[in-house]
Amino acid sequence: MAATTTQERVSEQRPLPAGLLRSYTLKWFLERYGEFTPVQKEAIPLIKQGKNVLITSPTGTGKTLAAFLPIIDDLYRMQEEGELERKIYVLYVSPLRALNNDMRKNLIPPVKGIAEKAREEGLELEELSMAVRTGDTPQSERQKMLRKPPHILITTPETLAIILSAPKFRERLRSVRWVIIDEIHELASNKRGAHLALSLERLAELADQEPIRIGLSATIEPLPLIAAFLGGFYDNGMPRPVEVVDARFKKPMEIRVLVPDVDIIRDPEEKINDAIYRLLVSIIKRHRTTLVFTNTRSATERVVYKLRKYFKEEGILDADEIEAHHSSLSREVRLDVENRLKEGRLKAVVSSTSLELGIDIGSIDAVVLLSSPKSVTRLIQRVGRSGHSVWDVSKGYIIVVDRDDMVECTVLAKLARERKLDRIQIPNKPLDILAQHIVGMSLEKKWRIEEAYRVVKRAYNYRNLTMDEFMTVLRYLGGRYGGELESLNVYSKIWLDEVEGVFGRKKSARMIYYLNQGAIPDEAKVKVFTTNGRYVGDLEEEFVENLYPGDIFVLGGRTFEFIESRGMKIIVRNAEGQRPTVPSWFSEMLPLAHDSALKVGEFRRRASSLIKEKGIEGAAKVIAEEYVLDLRAARMIAEYVWSQEVYSRRDVPSDRALLIELWIDRGGGTENVIFHALYGRRVNDALARAFATLLSDMIGYNVRVTVTDNGFMLTVPLGTGLRIGHLRKLVAETGKRELREVLKEALERSEILKRRFRHCAERSFALLRRYRGEETSINRRQFNSEILLKLAKRLKNFPILEEAYREIMEDYMDVINAEKMLRKLRNGEVRVVFLRNSGPPTPFAHNIVAHGYSDIVRMKDRRALLLRFYEEVMKRIEKKSAHSARRDHRRDRKA
């Protein structure tokens, strides 16, 4: 086994840290902290034994010191014994550049304090040296590090990749004995993690002895997978052993789901909003410091504005005691907020996702989440920010905003209490990152192809890389695609001799590598013009990649229809009066994790079973007790599930039943196929695009797609004559074709392929972000990318295009779990139920249908639509009930 958890080692007796640390180290620690935390008791002995270790525990449990204390102790022992030289022994890698200087400050007390305690014992020890090396480090500091290397070097994944290829500095890395990867959960799930994994293998190849790997992680699952990612493989293909210190759930946690004291269906938006803010204000007033999480940056700003207004009206709090914190704010503003929060000078801070990570923000009394956090892992991470000490209870409150949100939050809260986390997915052999590292490796020396392939295969992300795939990347970099690429100024980056089986450096490659490496793409604003050339405004590129021709969106308070894109500008036409199909916040919204979505489906099935067995009131009592919910909220959930089942006369859509509802919207002039698929938005995105392509081929009409976490809707104009027979055939078609092939067809003309292809081309150095020290125009890069994309489609197995497809399908969407769900449909694990609906859509479909109305400009229209649907459904249910009662009465009289 590559990973061993602490639970599996309960019977093993290990010496406590006190018996392993030098007397002066122990004295400093006990005087400052008093006792070791559970995570420190587990981790320190393992690190002292020279083992690779993954340490996972919440913020404030001492995991950073658990990693550094035994290493600092060892370095001072080496100095005592005359073995310590002016070399780099420790490499600390953090994904957040902003945390690096904080880490240096945090290491000063143990480094300085332990040396002082040693002097008190008569040992004249010099303090260990530390330095930070990032892209911001001045040249003079870099030269100083080269002359006098620090004992501890603090850096980022991107800078590590550069210094591994720097002729002089790479020699300074031969002495590295320990590598500490902080926030490893933030890296493993994306391409920065793949980038780092390859750097670690290149470091292992370079170092005099293989460095010990120590990973620090917040709450994450599955731990064996993260341990395998941290450890990688030996040359023989066997995984490096990694010990897992699992202290994720030592910290006590209280989580409550709160429902505003209003009728969340019938009451107007203003009344509901007021109730939500009153509830939020009451929580803030009861606690010294409260951290409030929203799911979008725009919502963060809106909440701060409203809170300041409420507190000002009540005259109980200075408006300056409430601040916003999100990634769009300047670094100076964010640091000011963090410092004031740490010093206890703020009553509340509202954040989107920027305060989820391990930034030290001091003591937080309570965390509030406005609406669902969309994953159990994120919920635990957010709530874990409160109660900073390992022994403090973390308090979290989730305020829900509608019925679907109530169901989702109720399920997530129970899963969090039971510590059932969502599983992380690690990118599988991203070829653009591989291309970067091959160029970086070529700067080091002349490589034999088999030797380089062996090093790459040791990285966890590339364990399944075939030699053929490796060779396609080498041939692209070696200019084997010839004049066609060179006509677009895409030249070779390495020299390659396939006969001799070697590759090496080209003169121009070093500066290209230094200026263009990295995994984070450049994002830019896209200019919006009408068909007659009038400039309307700008959109985020991340929003534009979700657009299809015909989509309606809001910009500047007006609605526009998307026509086409041309580089970094898009063409639209006025669509006044038409409802938006893509809300302005769509690209910001966090997707519901697939595992959590399935649990929501399981909950629906359980609630339905309870209602049949005990009635609405009886079911509500069980739900309230099992899910720690007040009875009013539990009753609302039970009534919601009951209304779906009674109105549809079908089993509720769940983890075992997929309801496909054909709803005719005569007022809107559309026919809509609603898939009640509780699989999460990333899975639904893949399925929706595939089903839309197949449906379009079947009926000969363009199909508009609406995707949510709870399902998706395919829309065509009224009059296409859609029948249930078409839908049966549509489901049958998915069993005949590979999902990935259908998705490739769906992505052919999509904006997301155009944008993601550019990102992959930039990472692969086909398009240079910086050339000869100057920034190249992102508009020009996008234009060139679209020309290159047309050429790439004609080339067989072109690695950049293959990677763009893989990234979209596996990282942006979730094609792997989508394929699993289709297999379950085919083998009968999930039943398919069809419904033709001439009345209003079924209750569970209301939020899917209204999704396009969710833009803030159309909020009142959305509320009115949902209320109309609800009232029409309830009238029909009452009519059905009255009809059933009359029928039963006649039957009784006959009897």
CSV table of N, CA, C and O in Angstrom, one decimal, residues 431 434 438 465-478 480-481 796-800 802:
chain,number,residue,atom,x,y,z
A,431,LEU,N,-1.4,17.4,-21.6
A,431,LEU,CA,-0.3,17.4,-22.5
A,431,LEU,C,0.4,18.8,-22.6
A,431,LEU,O,1.6,18.9,-23.0
A,434,LEU,N,2.9,19.0,-19.9
A,434,LEU,CA,4.0,18.1,-20.3
A,434,LEU,C,4.9,18.8,-21.3
A,434,LEU,O,6.2,18.8,-21.2
A,438,ILE,N,9.0,19.5,-20.9
A,438,ILE,CA,10.0,18.9,-21.8
A,438,ILE,C,10.9,20.0,-22.3
A,438,ILE,O,12.1,19.8,-22.4
A,465,LEU,N,0.5,7.8,-19.0
A,465,LEU,CA,1.0,8.3,-20.3
A,465,LEU,C,1.7,7.2,-21.1
A,465,LEU,O,2.6,6.5,-20.7
A,466,THR,N,1.2,7.1,-22.4
A,466,THR,CA,1.9,6.1,-23.3
A,466,THR,C,3.1,6.7,-24.0
A,466,THR,O,3.2,8.0,-24.1
A,467,MET,N,3.9,5.9,-24.5
A,467,MET,CA,5.1,6.4,-25.3
A,467,MET,C,4.6,7.1,-26.5
A,467,MET,O,5.2,8.1,-26.9
A,468,ASP,N,3.5,6.6,-27.1
A,468,ASP,CA,3.0,7.3,-28.3
A,468,ASP,C,2.6,8.7,-28.0
A,468,ASP,O,2.8,9.7,-28.8
A,469,GLU,N,1.9,8.9,-26.9
A,469,GLU,CA,1.4,10.3,-26.5
A,469,GLU,C,2.7,11.1,-26.2
A,469,GLU,O,2.7,12.3,-26.6
A,470,PHE,N,3.6,10.6,-25.5
A,470,PHE,CA,4.9,11.3,-25.2
A,470,PHE,C,5.5,11.8,-26.5
A,470,PHE,O,6.0,12.9,-26.6
A,471,MET,N,5.6,10.9,-27.5
A,471,MET,CA,6.2,11.2,-28.8
A,471,MET,C,5.5,12.2,-29.6
A,471,MET,O,6.1,13.1,-30.2
A,472,THR,N,4.1,12.3,-29.5
A,472,THR,CA,3.4,13.3,-30.2
A,472,THR,C,3.8,14.7,-29.7
A,472,THR,O,3.9,15.7,-30.4
A,473,VAL,N,4.0,14.8,-28.3
A,473,VAL,CA,4.4,16.1,-27.8
A,473,VAL,C,5.8,16.4,-28.2
A,473,VAL,O,6.1,17.6,-28.6
A,474,LEU,N,6.7,15.4,-28.1
A,474,LEU,CA,8.1,15.7,-28.6
A,474,LEU,C,8.1,16.1,-30.0
A,474,LEU,O,8.9,17.0,-30.4
A,475,ARG,N,7.3,15.5,-30.9
A,475,ARG,CA,7.3,15.8,-32.3
A,475,ARG,C,6.8,17.2,-32.6
A,475,ARG,O,7.3,17.9,-33.4
A,476,TYR,N,5.7,17.6,-31.8
A,476,TYR,CA,5.2,18.9,-31.9
A,476,TYR,C,6.3,19.9,-31.5
A,476,TYR,O,6.6,20.9,-32.3
A,477,LEU,N,7.0,19.7,-30.4
A,477,LEU,CA,8.0,20.6,-29.9
A,477,LEU,C,9.2,20.6,-30.8
A,477,LEU,O,9.9,21.6,-31.0
A,478,GLY,N,9.5,19.5,-31.5
A,478,GLY,CA,10.6,19.3,-32.4
A,478,GLY,C,10.4,19.8,-33.8
A,478,GLY,O,11.2,19.7,-34.7
A,480,ARG,N,8.0,18.8,-36.0
A,480,ARG,CA,7.8,17.7,-37.0
A,480,ARG,C,6.5,18.0,-37.8
A,480,ARG,O,6.2,17.2,-38.7
A,481,TYR,N,5.7,19.0,-37.4
A,481,TYR,CA,4.5,19.3,-38.2
A,481,TYR,C,4.8,20.2,-39.3
A,481,TYR,O,3.9,20.6,-40.1
A,796,LYS,N,-3.6,15.1,-37.6
A,796,LYS,CA,-4.0,13.9,-36.8
A,796,LYS,C,-3.3,13.9,-35.4
A,796,LYS,O,-2.1,14.1,-35.3
A,797,ASN,N,-4.2,13.7,-34.4
A,797,ASN,CA,-3.7,13.6,-33.0
A,797,ASN,C,-2.8,14.8,-32.6
A,797,ASN,O,-1.8,14.6,-31.9
A,798,PHE,N,-3.2,16.0,-33.0
A,798,PHE,CA,-2.4,17.2,-32.6
A,798,PHE,C,-2.5,17.4,-31.1
A,798,PHE,O,-3.6,17.6,-30.6
A,799,PRO,N,-1.4,17.3,-30.4
A,799,PRO,CA,-1.5,17.3,-28.9
A,799,PRO,C,-2.2,18.5,-28.2
A,799,PRO,O,-2.9,18.3,-27.2
A,800,ILE,N,-2.1,19.7,-28.8
A,800,ILE,CA,-2.7,20.8,-28.2
A,800,ILE,C,-4.3,20.7,-28.3
A,800,ILE,O,-5.0,21.0,-27.3
A,802,GLU,N,-6.0,17.9,-28.7
A,802,GLU,CA,-6.4,16.8,-27.9
A,802,GLU,C,-6.5,17.2,-26.4
A,802,GLU,O,-7.4,16.8,-25.7
